[in-house]
Coordinates of C-alpha atoms in Angstrom, one line a residue:
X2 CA 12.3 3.0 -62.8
X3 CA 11.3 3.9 -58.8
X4 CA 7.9 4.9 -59.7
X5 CA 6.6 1.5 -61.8
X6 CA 8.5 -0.3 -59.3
X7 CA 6.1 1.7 -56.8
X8 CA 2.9 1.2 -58.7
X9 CA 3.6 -2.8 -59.4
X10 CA 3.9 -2.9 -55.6
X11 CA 0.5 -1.9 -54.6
X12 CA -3.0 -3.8 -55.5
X13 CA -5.0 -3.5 -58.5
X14 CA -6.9 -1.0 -56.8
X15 CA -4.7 1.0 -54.9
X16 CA -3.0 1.0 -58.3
X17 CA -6.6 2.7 -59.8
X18 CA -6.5 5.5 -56.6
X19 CA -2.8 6.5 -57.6
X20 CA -3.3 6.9 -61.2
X21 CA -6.9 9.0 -60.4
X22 CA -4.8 10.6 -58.3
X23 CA -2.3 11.3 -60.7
X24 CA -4.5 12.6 -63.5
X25 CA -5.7 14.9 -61.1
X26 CA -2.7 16.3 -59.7
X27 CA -1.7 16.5 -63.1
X28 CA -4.4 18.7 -64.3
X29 CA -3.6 21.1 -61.2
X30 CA -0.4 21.5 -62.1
X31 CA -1.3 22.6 -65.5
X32 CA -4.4 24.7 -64.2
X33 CA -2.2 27.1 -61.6
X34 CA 0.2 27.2 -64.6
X35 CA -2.0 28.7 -66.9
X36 CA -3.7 30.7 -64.6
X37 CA 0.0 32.3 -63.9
X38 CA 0.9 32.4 -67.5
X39 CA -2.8 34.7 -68.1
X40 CA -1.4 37.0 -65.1
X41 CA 1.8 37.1 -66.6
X42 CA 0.6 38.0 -70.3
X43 CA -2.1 40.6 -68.7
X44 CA 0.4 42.5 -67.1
X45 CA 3.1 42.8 -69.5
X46 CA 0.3 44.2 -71.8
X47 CA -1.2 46.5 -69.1
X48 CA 2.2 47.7 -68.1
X49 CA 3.3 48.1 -71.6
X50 CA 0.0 50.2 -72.3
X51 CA 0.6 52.5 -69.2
X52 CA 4.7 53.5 -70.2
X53 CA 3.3 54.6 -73.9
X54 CA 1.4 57.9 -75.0
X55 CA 0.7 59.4 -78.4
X56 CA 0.9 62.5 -77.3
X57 CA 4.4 64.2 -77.6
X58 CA 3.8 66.6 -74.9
X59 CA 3.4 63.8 -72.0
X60 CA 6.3 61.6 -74.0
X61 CA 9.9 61.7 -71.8
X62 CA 11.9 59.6 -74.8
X63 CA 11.3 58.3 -78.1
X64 CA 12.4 55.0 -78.9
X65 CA 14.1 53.9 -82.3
X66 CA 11.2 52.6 -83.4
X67 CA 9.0 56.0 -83.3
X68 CA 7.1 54.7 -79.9
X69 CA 6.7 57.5 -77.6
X70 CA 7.3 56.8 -74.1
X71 CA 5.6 58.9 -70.9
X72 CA 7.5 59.0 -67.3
X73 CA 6.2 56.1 -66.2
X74 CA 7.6 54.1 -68.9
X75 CA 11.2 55.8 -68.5
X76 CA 11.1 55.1 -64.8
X77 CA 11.0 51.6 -65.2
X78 CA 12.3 51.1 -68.6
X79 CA 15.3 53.4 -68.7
X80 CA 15.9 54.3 -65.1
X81 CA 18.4 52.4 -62.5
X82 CA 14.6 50.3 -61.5
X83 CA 14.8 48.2 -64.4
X84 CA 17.8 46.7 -62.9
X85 CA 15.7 45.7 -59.4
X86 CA 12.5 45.0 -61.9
X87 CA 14.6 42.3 -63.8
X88 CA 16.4 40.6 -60.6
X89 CA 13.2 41.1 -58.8
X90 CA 12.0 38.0 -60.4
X91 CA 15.2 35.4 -59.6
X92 CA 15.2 36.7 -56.1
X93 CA 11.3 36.0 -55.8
X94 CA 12.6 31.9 -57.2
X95 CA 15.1 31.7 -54.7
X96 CA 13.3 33.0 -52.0
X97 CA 10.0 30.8 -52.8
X98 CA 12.5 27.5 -52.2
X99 CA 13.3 28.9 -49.2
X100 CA 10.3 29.4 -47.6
X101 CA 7.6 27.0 -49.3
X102 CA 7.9 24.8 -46.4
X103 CA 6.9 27.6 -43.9
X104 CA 3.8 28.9 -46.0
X105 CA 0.2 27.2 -46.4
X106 CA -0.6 25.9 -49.8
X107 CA -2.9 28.9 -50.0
X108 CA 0.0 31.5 -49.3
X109 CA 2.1 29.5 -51.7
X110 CA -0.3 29.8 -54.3
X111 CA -1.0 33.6 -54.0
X112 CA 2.6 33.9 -53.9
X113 CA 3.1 32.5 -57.0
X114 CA 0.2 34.2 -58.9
X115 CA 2.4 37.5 -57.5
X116 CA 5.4 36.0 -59.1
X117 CA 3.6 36.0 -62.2
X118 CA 2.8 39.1 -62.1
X119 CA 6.2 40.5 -61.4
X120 CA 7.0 38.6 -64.3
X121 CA 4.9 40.0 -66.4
X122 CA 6.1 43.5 -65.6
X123 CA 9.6 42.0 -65.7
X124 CA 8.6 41.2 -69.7
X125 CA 6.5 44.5 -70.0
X126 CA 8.8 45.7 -72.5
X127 CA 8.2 43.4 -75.2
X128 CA 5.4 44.7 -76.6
X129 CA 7.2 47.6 -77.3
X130 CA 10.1 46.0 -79.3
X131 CA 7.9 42.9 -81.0
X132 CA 4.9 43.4 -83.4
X133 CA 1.8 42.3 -81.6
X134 CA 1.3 39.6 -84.6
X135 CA 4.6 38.2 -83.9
X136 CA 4.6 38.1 -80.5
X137 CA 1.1 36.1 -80.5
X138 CA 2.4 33.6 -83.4
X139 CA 5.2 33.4 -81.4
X140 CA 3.4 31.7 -78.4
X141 CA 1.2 29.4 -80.2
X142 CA 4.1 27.9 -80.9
X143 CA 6.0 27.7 -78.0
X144 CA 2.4 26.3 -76.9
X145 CA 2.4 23.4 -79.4
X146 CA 6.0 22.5 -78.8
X147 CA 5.3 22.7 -75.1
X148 CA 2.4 20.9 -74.9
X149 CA 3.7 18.4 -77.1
X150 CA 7.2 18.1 -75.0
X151 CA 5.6 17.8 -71.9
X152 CA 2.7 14.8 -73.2
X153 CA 6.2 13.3 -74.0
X154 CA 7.7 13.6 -70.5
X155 CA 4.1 12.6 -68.8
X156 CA 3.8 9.3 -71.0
X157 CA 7.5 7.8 -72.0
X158 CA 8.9 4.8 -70.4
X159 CA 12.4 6.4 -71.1
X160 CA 14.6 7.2 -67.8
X161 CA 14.9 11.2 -68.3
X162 CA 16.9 11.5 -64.6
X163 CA 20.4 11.3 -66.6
X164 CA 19.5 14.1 -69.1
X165 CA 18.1 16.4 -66.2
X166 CA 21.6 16.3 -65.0
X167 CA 23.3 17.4 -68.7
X168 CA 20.5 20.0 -68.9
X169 CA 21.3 21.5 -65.4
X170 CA 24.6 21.9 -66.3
X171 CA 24.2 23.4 -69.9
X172 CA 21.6 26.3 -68.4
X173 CA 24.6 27.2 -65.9
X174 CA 26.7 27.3 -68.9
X175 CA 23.8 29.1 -71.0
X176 CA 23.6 31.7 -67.8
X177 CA 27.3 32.4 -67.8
X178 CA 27.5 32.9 -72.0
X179 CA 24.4 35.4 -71.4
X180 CA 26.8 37.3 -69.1
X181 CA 29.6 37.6 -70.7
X182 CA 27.6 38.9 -74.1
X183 CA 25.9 41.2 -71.7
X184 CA 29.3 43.4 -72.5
X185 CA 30.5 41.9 -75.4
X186 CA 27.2 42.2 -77.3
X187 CA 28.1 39.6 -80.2
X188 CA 25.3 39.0 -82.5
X189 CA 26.7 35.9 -83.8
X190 CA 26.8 34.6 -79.6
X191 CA 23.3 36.3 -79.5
X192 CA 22.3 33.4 -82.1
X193 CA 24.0 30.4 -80.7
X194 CA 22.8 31.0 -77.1
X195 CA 19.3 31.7 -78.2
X196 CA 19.4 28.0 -80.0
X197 CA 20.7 26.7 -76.8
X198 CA 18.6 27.8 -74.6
X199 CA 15.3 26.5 -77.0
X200 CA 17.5 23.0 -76.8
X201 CA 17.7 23.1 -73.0
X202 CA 14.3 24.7 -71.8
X203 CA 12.6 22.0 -74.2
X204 CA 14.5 19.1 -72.5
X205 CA 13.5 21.0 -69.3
X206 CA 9.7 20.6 -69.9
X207 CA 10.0 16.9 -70.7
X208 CA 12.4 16.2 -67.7
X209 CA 10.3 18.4 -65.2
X210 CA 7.0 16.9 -66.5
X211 CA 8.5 13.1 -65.5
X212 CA 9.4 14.5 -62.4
X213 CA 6.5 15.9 -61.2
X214 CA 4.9 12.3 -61.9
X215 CA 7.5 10.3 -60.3
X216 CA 7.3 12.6 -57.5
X217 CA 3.8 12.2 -56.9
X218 CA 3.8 8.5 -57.4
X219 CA 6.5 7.5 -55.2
X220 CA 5.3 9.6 -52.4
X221 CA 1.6 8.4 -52.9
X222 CA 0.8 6.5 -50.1
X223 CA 2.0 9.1 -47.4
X224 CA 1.4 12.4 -49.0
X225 CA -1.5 14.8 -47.4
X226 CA -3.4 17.4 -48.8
X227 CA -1.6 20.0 -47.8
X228 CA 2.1 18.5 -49.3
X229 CA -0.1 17.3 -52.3
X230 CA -1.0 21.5 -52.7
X231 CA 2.5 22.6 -52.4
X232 CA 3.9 19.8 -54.7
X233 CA 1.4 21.2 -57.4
X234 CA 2.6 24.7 -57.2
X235 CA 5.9 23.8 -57.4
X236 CA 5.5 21.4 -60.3
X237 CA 3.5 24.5 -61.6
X238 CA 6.2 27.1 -60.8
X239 CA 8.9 25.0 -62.6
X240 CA 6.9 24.1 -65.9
X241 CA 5.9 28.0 -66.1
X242 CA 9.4 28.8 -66.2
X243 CA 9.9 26.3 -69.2
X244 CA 7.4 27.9 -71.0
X245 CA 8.4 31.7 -70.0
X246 CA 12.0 30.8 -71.1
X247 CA 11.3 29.1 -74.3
X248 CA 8.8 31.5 -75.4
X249 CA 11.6 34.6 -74.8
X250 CA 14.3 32.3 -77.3
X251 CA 11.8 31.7 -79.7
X252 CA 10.5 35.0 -79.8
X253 CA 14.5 36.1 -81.0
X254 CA 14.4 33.9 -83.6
X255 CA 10.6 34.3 -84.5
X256 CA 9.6 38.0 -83.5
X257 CA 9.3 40.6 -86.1
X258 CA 10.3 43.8 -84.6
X259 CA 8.8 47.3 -84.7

């Protein structure tokens, strides 16, 4: 593999700076991820508090399950903004690629933190369809799993390049299913894709936890601080959406619903 190939090339104690480098870098990446993941979860459970009332007079709708929502809520649950408040979000990815290279490490990181938040308003409504038990059993176990996927993509010997290439292709394939049963609304596709997409988004976390290493040890001896900042959010931005995307499968299969 590149990266051994890159570390075997270097001194015994060059070889000690890169992998203190490493370990650092490393716990970065996993810092500004939780930090975004604790935005994230704060505002979905702000934004879900602020569309709710218990009083009937300020309620605009009542859904299914008896939870009264006020104007606020219906604005952005049940009005055409719900469709710019869950694109919002992709557009936000897309446009981070774009311009990464242009912003500071600074502005990359405080755009990021925004992302977060807009992805927490973007998941808002789960609190109001998932009991609050659920949803927090839920994500301890997407945490294990996570944590315990990506330890496996930090530390194995094994090639994962090949698999990232299967995986890339199966989320465009998971993407396209999602769409079509966005009309037909098949319970049974509802199933499979949610088992898919816990499959791929695990793979995911290991492939884009290797990658985030190799990255940072093959481009070791040239990198500044400044590249080394924006590497970090984007290792960051990548694993968060691991996490965001396996919690939201697991949660069909694991969430009790109000």
């Amino acid at each position: 593999m590149a990266q051994f190939d890159t570390v075997r090339s270097v001194g015994v104690g060059a070889r000690a700076q890169i992998d203190e480098g490493l370990k650092a870098h490393m716990n970065k990446v996993y810092g500004l991820m939780s930090v975004a993941m604790l935005v994230t979860g704060g505002a979905a459970w702000a934004i879900s508090g602020l569309s709710t009332t218990t009083n009937p007079a300020d309620a605009v709708l009542q859904l299914p399950n008896g939870t009264l929502i006020n104007s606020f809520g219906s604005a952005i649950y049940a009005s055409p903004l719900k469709w710019v408040i869950m694109l919002a979000p992709l557009a936000m990815v897309f446009l981070f690629g774009a311009v990464i290279n242009r912003l500071s490490a600074a502005a990359a990181q405080l755009y990021f933190y925004a992302y977060a938040a807009l992805m927490g308003l973007s998941l808002s409504s789960i609190f109001l369809v998932f009991t609050g038990a659920s949803i927090a059993q839920t994500f301890l176990i997407t945490a294990i799993a996570f944590a315990s996927l990506s330890l496996y993509g930090y530390l194995t010997k094994r090639d994962l390049a090949p698999m990232g290439a299967f995986l890339m292709m199966g989320l465009i394939g998971l993407i396209v299913a999602m769409i079509v049963n966005w009309f037909l609304q098949s319970d049974g596709l509802a199933f499979a894709i949610s088992a898919i997409g816990v499959l791929i988004f695990a793979g995911l976390t290991a492939w884009d936890t290797q990658n985030i290493k190799n990255t940072y040890i093959q481009h070791a001896a040239s990198m500044d601080q400044e590249w080394l900042g924006k590497a970090a959010i984007m290792g960051a931005l990548n694993l968060y959406l691991d996490f965001i995307n396996l919690f939201m499968f697991l949660l069909q299969f694991l969430g009790n619903r109000e």
